[in-house]
mmCIF file of C-alpha atoms and ligand atoms in Angstrom:
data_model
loop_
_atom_site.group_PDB
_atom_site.id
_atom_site.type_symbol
_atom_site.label_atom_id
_atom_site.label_comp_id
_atom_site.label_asym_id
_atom_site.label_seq_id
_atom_site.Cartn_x
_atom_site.Cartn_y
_atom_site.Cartn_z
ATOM 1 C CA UNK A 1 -7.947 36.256 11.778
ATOM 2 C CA UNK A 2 -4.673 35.491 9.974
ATOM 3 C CA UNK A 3 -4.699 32.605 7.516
ATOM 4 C CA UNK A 4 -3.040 29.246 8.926
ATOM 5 C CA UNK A 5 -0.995 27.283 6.461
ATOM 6 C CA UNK A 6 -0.642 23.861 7.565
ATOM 7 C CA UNK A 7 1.367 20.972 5.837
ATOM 8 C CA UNK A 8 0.387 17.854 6.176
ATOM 9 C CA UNK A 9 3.514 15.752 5.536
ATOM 10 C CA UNK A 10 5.586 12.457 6.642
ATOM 11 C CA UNK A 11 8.001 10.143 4.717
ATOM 12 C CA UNK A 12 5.276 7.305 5.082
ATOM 13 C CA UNK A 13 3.034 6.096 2.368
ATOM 14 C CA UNK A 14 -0.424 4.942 3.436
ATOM 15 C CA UNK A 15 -0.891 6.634 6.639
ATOM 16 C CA UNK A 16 -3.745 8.575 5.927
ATOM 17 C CA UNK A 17 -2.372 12.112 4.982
ATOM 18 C CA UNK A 18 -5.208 12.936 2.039
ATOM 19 C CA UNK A 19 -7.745 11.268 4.200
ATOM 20 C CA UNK A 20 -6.364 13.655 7.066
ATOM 21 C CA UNK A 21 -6.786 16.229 4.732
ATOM 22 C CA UNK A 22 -9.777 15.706 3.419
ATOM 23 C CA UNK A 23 -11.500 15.530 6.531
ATOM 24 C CA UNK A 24 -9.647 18.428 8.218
ATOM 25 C CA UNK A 25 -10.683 20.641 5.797
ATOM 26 C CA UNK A 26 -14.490 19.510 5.171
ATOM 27 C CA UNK A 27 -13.838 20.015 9.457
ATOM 28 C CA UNK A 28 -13.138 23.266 9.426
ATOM 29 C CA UNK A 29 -15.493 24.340 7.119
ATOM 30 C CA UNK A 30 -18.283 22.795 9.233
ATOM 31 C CA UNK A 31 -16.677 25.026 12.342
ATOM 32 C CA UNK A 32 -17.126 28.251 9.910
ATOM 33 C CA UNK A 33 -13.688 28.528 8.363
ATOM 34 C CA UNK A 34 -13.155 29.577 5.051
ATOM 35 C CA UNK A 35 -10.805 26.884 3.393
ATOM 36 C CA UNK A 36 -8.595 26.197 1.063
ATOM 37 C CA UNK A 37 -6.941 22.542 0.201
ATOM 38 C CA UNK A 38 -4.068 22.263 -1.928
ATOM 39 C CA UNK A 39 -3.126 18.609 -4.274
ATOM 40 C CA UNK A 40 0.855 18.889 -4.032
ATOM 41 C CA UNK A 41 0.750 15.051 -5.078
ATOM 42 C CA UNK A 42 0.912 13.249 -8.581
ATOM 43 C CA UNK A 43 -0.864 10.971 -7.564
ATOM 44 C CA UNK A 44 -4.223 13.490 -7.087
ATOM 45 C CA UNK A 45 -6.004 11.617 -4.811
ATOM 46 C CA UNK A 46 -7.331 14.325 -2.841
ATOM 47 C CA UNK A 47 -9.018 15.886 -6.209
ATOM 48 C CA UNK A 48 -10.358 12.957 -6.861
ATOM 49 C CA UNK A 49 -11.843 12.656 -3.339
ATOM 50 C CA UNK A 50 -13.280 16.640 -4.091
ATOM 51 C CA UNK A 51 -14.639 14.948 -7.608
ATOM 52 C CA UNK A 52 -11.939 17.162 -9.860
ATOM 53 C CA UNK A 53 -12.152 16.144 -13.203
ATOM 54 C CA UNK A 54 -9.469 17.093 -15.544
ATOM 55 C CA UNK A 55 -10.896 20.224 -16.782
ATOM 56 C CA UNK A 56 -8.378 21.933 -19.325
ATOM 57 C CA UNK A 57 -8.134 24.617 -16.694
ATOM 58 C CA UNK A 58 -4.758 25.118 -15.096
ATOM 59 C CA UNK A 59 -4.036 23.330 -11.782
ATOM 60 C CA UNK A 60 -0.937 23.321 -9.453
ATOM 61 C CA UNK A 61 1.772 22.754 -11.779
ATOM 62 C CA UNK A 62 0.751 25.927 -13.590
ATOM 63 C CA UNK A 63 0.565 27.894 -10.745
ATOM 64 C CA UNK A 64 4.379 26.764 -9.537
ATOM 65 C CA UNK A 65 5.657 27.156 -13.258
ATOM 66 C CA UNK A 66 4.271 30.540 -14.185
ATOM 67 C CA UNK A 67 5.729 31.901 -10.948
ATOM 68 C CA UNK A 68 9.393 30.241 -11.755
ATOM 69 C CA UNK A 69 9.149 31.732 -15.407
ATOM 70 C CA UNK A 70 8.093 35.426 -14.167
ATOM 71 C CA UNK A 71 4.869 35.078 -16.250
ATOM 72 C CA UNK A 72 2.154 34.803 -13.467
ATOM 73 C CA UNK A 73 -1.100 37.012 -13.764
ATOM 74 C CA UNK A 74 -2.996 38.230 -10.975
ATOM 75 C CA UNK A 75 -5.844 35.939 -11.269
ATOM 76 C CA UNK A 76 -4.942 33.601 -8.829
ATOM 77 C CA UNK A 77 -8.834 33.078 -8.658
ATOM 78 C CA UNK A 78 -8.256 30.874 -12.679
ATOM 79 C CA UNK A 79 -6.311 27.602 -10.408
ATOM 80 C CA UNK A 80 -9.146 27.697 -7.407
ATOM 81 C CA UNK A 81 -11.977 25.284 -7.626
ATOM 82 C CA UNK A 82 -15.072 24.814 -5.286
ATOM 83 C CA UNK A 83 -16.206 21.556 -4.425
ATOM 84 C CA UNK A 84 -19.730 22.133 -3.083
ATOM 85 C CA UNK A 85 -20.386 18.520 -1.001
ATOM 86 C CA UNK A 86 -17.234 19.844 1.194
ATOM 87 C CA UNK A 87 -17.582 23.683 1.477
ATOM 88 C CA UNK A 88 -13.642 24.125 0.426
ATOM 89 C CA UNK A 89 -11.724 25.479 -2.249
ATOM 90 C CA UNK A 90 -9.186 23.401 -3.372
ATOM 91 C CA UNK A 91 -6.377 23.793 -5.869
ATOM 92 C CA UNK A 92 -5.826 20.036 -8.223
ATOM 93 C CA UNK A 93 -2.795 18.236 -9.287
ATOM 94 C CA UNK A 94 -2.889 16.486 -12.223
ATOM 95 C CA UNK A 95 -0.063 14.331 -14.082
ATOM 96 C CA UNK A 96 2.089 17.600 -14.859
ATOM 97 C CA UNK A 97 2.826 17.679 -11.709
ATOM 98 C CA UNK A 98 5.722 15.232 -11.629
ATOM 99 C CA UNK A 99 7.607 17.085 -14.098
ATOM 100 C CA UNK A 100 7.605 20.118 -11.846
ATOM 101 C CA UNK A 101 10.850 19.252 -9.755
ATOM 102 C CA UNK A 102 12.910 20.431 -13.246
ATOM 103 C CA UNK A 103 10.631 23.545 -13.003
ATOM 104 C CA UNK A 104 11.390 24.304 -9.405
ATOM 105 C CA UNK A 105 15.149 23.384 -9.372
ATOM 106 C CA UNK A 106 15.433 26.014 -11.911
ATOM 107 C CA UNK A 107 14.621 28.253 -9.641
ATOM 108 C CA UNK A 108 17.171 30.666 -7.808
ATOM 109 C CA UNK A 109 15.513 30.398 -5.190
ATOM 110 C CA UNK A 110 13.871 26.830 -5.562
ATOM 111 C CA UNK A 111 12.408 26.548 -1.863
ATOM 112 C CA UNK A 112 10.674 29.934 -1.503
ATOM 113 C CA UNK A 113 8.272 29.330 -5.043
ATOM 114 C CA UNK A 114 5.495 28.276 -2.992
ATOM 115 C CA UNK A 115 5.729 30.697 -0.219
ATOM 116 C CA UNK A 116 6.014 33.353 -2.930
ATOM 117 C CA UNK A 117 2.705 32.054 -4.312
ATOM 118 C CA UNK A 118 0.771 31.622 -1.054
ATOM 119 C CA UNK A 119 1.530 34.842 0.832
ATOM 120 C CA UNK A 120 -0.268 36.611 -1.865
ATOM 121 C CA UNK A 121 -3.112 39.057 -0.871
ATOM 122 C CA UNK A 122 -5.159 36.810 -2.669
ATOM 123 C CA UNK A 123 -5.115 33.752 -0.169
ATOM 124 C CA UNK A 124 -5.886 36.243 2.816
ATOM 125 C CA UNK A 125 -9.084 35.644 2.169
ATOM 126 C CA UNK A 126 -8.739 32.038 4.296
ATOM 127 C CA UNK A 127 -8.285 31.384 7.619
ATOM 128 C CA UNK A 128 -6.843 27.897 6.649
ATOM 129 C CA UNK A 129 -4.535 26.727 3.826
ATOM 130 C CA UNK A 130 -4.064 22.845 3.807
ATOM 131 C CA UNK A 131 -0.834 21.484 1.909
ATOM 132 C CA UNK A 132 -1.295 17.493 1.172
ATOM 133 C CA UNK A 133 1.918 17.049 0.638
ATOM 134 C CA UNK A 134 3.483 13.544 -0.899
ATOM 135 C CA UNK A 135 4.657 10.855 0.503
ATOM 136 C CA UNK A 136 8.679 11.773 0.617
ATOM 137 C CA UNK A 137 10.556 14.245 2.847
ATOM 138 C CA UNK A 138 13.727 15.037 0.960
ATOM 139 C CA UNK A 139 11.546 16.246 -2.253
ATOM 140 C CA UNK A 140 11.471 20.276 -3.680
ATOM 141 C CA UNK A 141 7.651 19.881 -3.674
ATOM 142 C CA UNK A 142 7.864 19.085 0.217
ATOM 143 C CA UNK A 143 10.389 21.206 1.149
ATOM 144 C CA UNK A 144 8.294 24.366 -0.939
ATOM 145 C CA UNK A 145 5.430 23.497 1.378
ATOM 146 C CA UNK A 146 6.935 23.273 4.807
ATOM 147 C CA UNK A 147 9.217 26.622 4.678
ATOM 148 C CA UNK A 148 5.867 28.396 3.167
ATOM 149 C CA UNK A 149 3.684 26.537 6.282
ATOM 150 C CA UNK A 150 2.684 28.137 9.689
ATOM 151 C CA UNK A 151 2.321 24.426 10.894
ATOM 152 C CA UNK A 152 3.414 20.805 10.373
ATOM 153 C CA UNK A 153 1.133 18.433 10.984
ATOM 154 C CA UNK A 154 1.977 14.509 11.458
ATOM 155 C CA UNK A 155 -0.430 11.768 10.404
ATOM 156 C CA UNK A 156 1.110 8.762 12.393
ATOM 157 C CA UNK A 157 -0.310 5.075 11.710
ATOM 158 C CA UNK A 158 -0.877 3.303 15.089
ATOM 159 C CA UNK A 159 1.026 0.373 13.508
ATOM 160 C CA UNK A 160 4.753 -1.074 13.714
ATOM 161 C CA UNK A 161 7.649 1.134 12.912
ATOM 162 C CA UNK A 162 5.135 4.155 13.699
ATOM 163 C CA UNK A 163 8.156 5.522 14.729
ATOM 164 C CA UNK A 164 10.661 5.903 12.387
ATOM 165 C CA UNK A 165 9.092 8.596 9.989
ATOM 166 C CA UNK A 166 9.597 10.975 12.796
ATOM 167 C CA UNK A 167 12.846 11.968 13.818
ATOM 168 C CA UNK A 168 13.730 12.611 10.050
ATOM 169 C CA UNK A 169 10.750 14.688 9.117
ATOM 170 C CA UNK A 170 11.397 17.025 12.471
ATOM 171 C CA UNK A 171 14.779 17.094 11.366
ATOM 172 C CA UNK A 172 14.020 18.361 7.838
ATOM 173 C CA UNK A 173 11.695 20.451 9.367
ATOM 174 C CA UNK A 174 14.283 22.142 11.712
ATOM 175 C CA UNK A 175 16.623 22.405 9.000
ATOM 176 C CA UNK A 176 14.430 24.343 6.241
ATOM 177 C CA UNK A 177 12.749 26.629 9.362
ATOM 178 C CA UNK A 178 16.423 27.172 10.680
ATOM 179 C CA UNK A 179 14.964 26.669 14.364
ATOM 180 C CA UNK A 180 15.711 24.568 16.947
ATOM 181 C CA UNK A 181 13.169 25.141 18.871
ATOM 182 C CA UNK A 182 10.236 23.458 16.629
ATOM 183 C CA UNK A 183 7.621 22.962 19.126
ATOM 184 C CA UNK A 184 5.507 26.426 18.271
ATOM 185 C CA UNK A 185 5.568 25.169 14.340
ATOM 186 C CA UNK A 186 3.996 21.887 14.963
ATOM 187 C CA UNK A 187 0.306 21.339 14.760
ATOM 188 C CA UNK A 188 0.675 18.199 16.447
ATOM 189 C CA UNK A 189 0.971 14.347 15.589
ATOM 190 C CA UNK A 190 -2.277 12.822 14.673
ATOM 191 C CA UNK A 191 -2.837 9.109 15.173
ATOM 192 C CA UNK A 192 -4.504 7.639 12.450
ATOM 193 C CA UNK A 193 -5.720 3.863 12.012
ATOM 194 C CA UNK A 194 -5.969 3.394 15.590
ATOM 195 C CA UNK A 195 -7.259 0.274 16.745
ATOM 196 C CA UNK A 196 -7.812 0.068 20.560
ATOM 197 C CA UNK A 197 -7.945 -3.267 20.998
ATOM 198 C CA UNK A 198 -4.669 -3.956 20.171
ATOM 199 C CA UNK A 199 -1.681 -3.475 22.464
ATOM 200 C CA UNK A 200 0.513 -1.900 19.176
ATOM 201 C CA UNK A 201 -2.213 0.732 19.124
ATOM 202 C CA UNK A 202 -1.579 1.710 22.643
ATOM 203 C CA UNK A 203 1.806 1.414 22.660
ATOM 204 C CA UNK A 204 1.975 3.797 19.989
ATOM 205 C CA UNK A 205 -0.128 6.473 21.555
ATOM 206 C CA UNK A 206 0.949 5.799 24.750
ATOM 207 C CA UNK A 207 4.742 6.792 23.674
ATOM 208 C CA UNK A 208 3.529 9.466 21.327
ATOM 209 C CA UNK A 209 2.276 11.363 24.482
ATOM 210 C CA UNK A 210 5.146 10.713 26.664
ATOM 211 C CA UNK A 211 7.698 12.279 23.980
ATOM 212 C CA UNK A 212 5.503 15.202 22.979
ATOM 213 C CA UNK A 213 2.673 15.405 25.530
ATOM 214 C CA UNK A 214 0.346 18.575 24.179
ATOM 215 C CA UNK A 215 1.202 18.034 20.635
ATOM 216 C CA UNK A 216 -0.713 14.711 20.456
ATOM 217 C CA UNK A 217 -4.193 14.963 19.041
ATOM 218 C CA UNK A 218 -6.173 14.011 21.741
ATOM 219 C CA UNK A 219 -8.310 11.841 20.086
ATOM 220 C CA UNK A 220 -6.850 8.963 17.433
ATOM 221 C CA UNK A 221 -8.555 8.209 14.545
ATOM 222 C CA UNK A 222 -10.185 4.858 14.534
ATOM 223 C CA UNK A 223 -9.286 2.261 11.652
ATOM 224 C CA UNK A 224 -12.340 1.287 10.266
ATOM 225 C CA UNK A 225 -13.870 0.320 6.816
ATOM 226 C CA UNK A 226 -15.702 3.455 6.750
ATOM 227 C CA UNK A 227 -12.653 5.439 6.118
ATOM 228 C CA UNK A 228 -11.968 2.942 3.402
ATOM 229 C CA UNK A 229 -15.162 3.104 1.780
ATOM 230 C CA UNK A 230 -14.851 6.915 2.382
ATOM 231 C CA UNK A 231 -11.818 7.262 -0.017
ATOM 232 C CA UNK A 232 -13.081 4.685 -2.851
ATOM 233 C CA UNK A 233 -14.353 6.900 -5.845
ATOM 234 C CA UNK A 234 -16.524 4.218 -7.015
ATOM 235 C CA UNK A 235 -18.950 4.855 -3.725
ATOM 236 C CA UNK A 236 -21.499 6.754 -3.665
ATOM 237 C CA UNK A 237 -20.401 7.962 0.015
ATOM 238 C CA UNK A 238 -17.383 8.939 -1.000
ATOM 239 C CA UNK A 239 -15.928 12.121 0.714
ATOM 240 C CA UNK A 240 -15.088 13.690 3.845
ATOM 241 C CA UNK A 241 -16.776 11.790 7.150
ATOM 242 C CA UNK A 242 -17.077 14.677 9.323
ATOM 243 C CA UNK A 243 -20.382 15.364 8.057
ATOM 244 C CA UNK A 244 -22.148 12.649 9.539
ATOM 245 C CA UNK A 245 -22.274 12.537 13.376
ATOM 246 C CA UNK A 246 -22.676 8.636 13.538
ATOM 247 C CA UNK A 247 -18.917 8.671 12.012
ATOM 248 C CA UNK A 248 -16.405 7.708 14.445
ATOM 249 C CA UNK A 249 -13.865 8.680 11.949
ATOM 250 C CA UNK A 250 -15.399 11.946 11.101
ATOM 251 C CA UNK A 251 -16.125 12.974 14.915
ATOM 252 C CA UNK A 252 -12.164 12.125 15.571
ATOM 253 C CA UNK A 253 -11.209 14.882 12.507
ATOM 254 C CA UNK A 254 -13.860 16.645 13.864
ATOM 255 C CA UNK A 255 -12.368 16.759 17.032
ATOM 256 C CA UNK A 256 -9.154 17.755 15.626
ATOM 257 C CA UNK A 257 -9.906 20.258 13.385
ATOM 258 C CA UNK A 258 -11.664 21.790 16.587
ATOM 259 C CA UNK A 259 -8.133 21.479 18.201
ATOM 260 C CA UNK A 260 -6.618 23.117 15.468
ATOM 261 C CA UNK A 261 -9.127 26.315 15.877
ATOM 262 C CA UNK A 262 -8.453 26.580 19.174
ATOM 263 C CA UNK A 263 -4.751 26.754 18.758
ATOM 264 C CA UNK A 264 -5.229 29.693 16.327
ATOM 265 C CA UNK A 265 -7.260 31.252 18.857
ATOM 266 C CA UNK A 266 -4.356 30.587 21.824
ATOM 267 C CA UNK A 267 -2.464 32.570 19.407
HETATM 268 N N1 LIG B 1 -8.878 5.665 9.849
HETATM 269 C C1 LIG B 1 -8.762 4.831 8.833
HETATM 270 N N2 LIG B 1 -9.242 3.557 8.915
HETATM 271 C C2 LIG B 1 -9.115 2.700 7.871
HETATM 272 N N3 LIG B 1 -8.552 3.006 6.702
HETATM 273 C C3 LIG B 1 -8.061 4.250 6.548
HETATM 274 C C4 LIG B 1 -8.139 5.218 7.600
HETATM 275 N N4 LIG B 1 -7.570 6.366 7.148
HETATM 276 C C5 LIG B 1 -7.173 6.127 5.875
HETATM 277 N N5 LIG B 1 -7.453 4.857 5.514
HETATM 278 C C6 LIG B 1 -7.187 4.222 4.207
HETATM 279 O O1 LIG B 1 -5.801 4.045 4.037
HETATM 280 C C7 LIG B 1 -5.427 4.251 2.691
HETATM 281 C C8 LIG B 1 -4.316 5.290 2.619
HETATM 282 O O2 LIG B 1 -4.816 6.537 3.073
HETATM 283 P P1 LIG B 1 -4.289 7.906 2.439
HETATM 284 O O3 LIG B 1 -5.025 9.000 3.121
HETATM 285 O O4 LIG B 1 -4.349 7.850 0.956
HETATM 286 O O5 LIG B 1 -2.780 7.885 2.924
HETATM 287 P P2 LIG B 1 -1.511 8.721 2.359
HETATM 288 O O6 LIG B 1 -2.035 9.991 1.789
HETATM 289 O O7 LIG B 1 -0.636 8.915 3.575
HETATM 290 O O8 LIG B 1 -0.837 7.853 1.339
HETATM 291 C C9 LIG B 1 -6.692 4.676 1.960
HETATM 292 O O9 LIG B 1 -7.229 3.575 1.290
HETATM 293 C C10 LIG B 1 -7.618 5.114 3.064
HETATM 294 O O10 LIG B 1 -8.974 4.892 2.764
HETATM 295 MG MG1 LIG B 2 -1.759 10.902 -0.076
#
């Protein structure tokens, strides 16, 4: 199977794009993919959630800086970590990281860096690369990950103003592909913090499905406090959900990282 690079990317803070992540990932693992996750914000939330601890050992930034200076090595294998409660690789961000946009604007070619990096040989080896990307759309960082993606796929918080993160990430989208038609590049919009017994929650689905039909997750992803307590380092359960089956959460990623698979396979 060919690897799958998916971004994982709106302009909206807070609506669950490392917890999509997370949980994607763990998800596939679980269905027998080999995985690999990749921190693309400052903020490193997601290697915190996979228990990185700042280890002296070079992490994203490196990686995008030796490949803008020409001074890369082979050994991609140096900026790959395992986290054994998940079953992924992952690649960390650490502070560094938001000093990289001078790095990558120096670039002749400052939106191709990643997709120079990640269409190595040596991330063949996956059948899924994950990009949590941050919270921005018109950002180097972003734009790197979604012209080096297969996919783009949309968290969207079944909340007010659900809406309006949309029609300007598809546009960027469009733009840095250079397609109009930007159906086959979407993974699909996920609805996350859904909370059925409110008519906002519905709404938002409901509208989600009559604009792009197929490319809705068919299952949302219920708000609840586990999912909180899921991303709070100071629990002991912190980490993905999909490994316990009496997770509603996890059994929604589940679910989607199932859908996911199966598009590969349609493929
Ligand atoms: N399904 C959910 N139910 C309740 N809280 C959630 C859910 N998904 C995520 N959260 C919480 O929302 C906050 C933001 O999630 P996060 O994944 O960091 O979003 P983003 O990466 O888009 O900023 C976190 O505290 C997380 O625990
Ligand atoms: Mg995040």
């Amino acid at each position: 199977m060919k690897t799958t690079i998916i971004s994982i990317a709106i302009e909206k803070g807070g609506v669950g794009k490392t917890t999509t992540t997370l949980n994607i990932g763990a998800g596939l693992h679980l269905l027998g993919k080999k995985v690999l996750l990749v921190d693309l914000d400052q903020q490193s939330h997601l290697s915190r959630w996979l228990e990185y601890e700042p280890d002296g050992k070079p992490a994203i930034s490196e990686l995008i800086y030796q490949e803008v200076s020409g001074i890369r090595s082979n050994d991609n294998s140096a900026f790959v970590r395992h986290s054994d409660r998940e079953g992924v690789d992952f690649i960390p961000a650490n502070k560094m990281l938001g000093g990289i946009y001078a790095i990558l604007g120096a670039d002749g070619q400052s939106n191709t860096v990643l997709s120079r990096i990640f269409h190595q040989e040596f991330f063949q080896q996956y059948d899924f690369i994950l990009f949590d990307c941050p919270t921005a759309v018109d950002n180097l960082l972003v734009s790197n990950a979604l012209l080096c993606s297969d996919k783009l796929l949309i968290p969207v918080q079944a909340e007010k103003f659900a809406y309006e993160g949309i029609p300007p990430m598809l546009q960027r989208y469009m733009a840095i592909k250079q397609t109009q038609d930007i159906a086959p590049l979407l993974a699909g919009f996920l609805v996350t913090m859904y909370n059925g017994r409110t008519t906002m929650s519905k709404d938002v689905l409901g509208a989600l499905q009559e604009s792009y039909g197929k490319l809705v997750f068919s299952e949302p992803v219920p708000m609840l406090q586990e999912a909180r307590n899921s991303t709070d380092e100071d629990n002991r359960q912190c980490g993905s959900l999909v490994r316990y089956g009496s997770s509603r959460v996890g059994q929604a990623y589940l679910a989607a990282a199932r859908e996911l698979v199966d598009q590969e396979a349609a493929q």
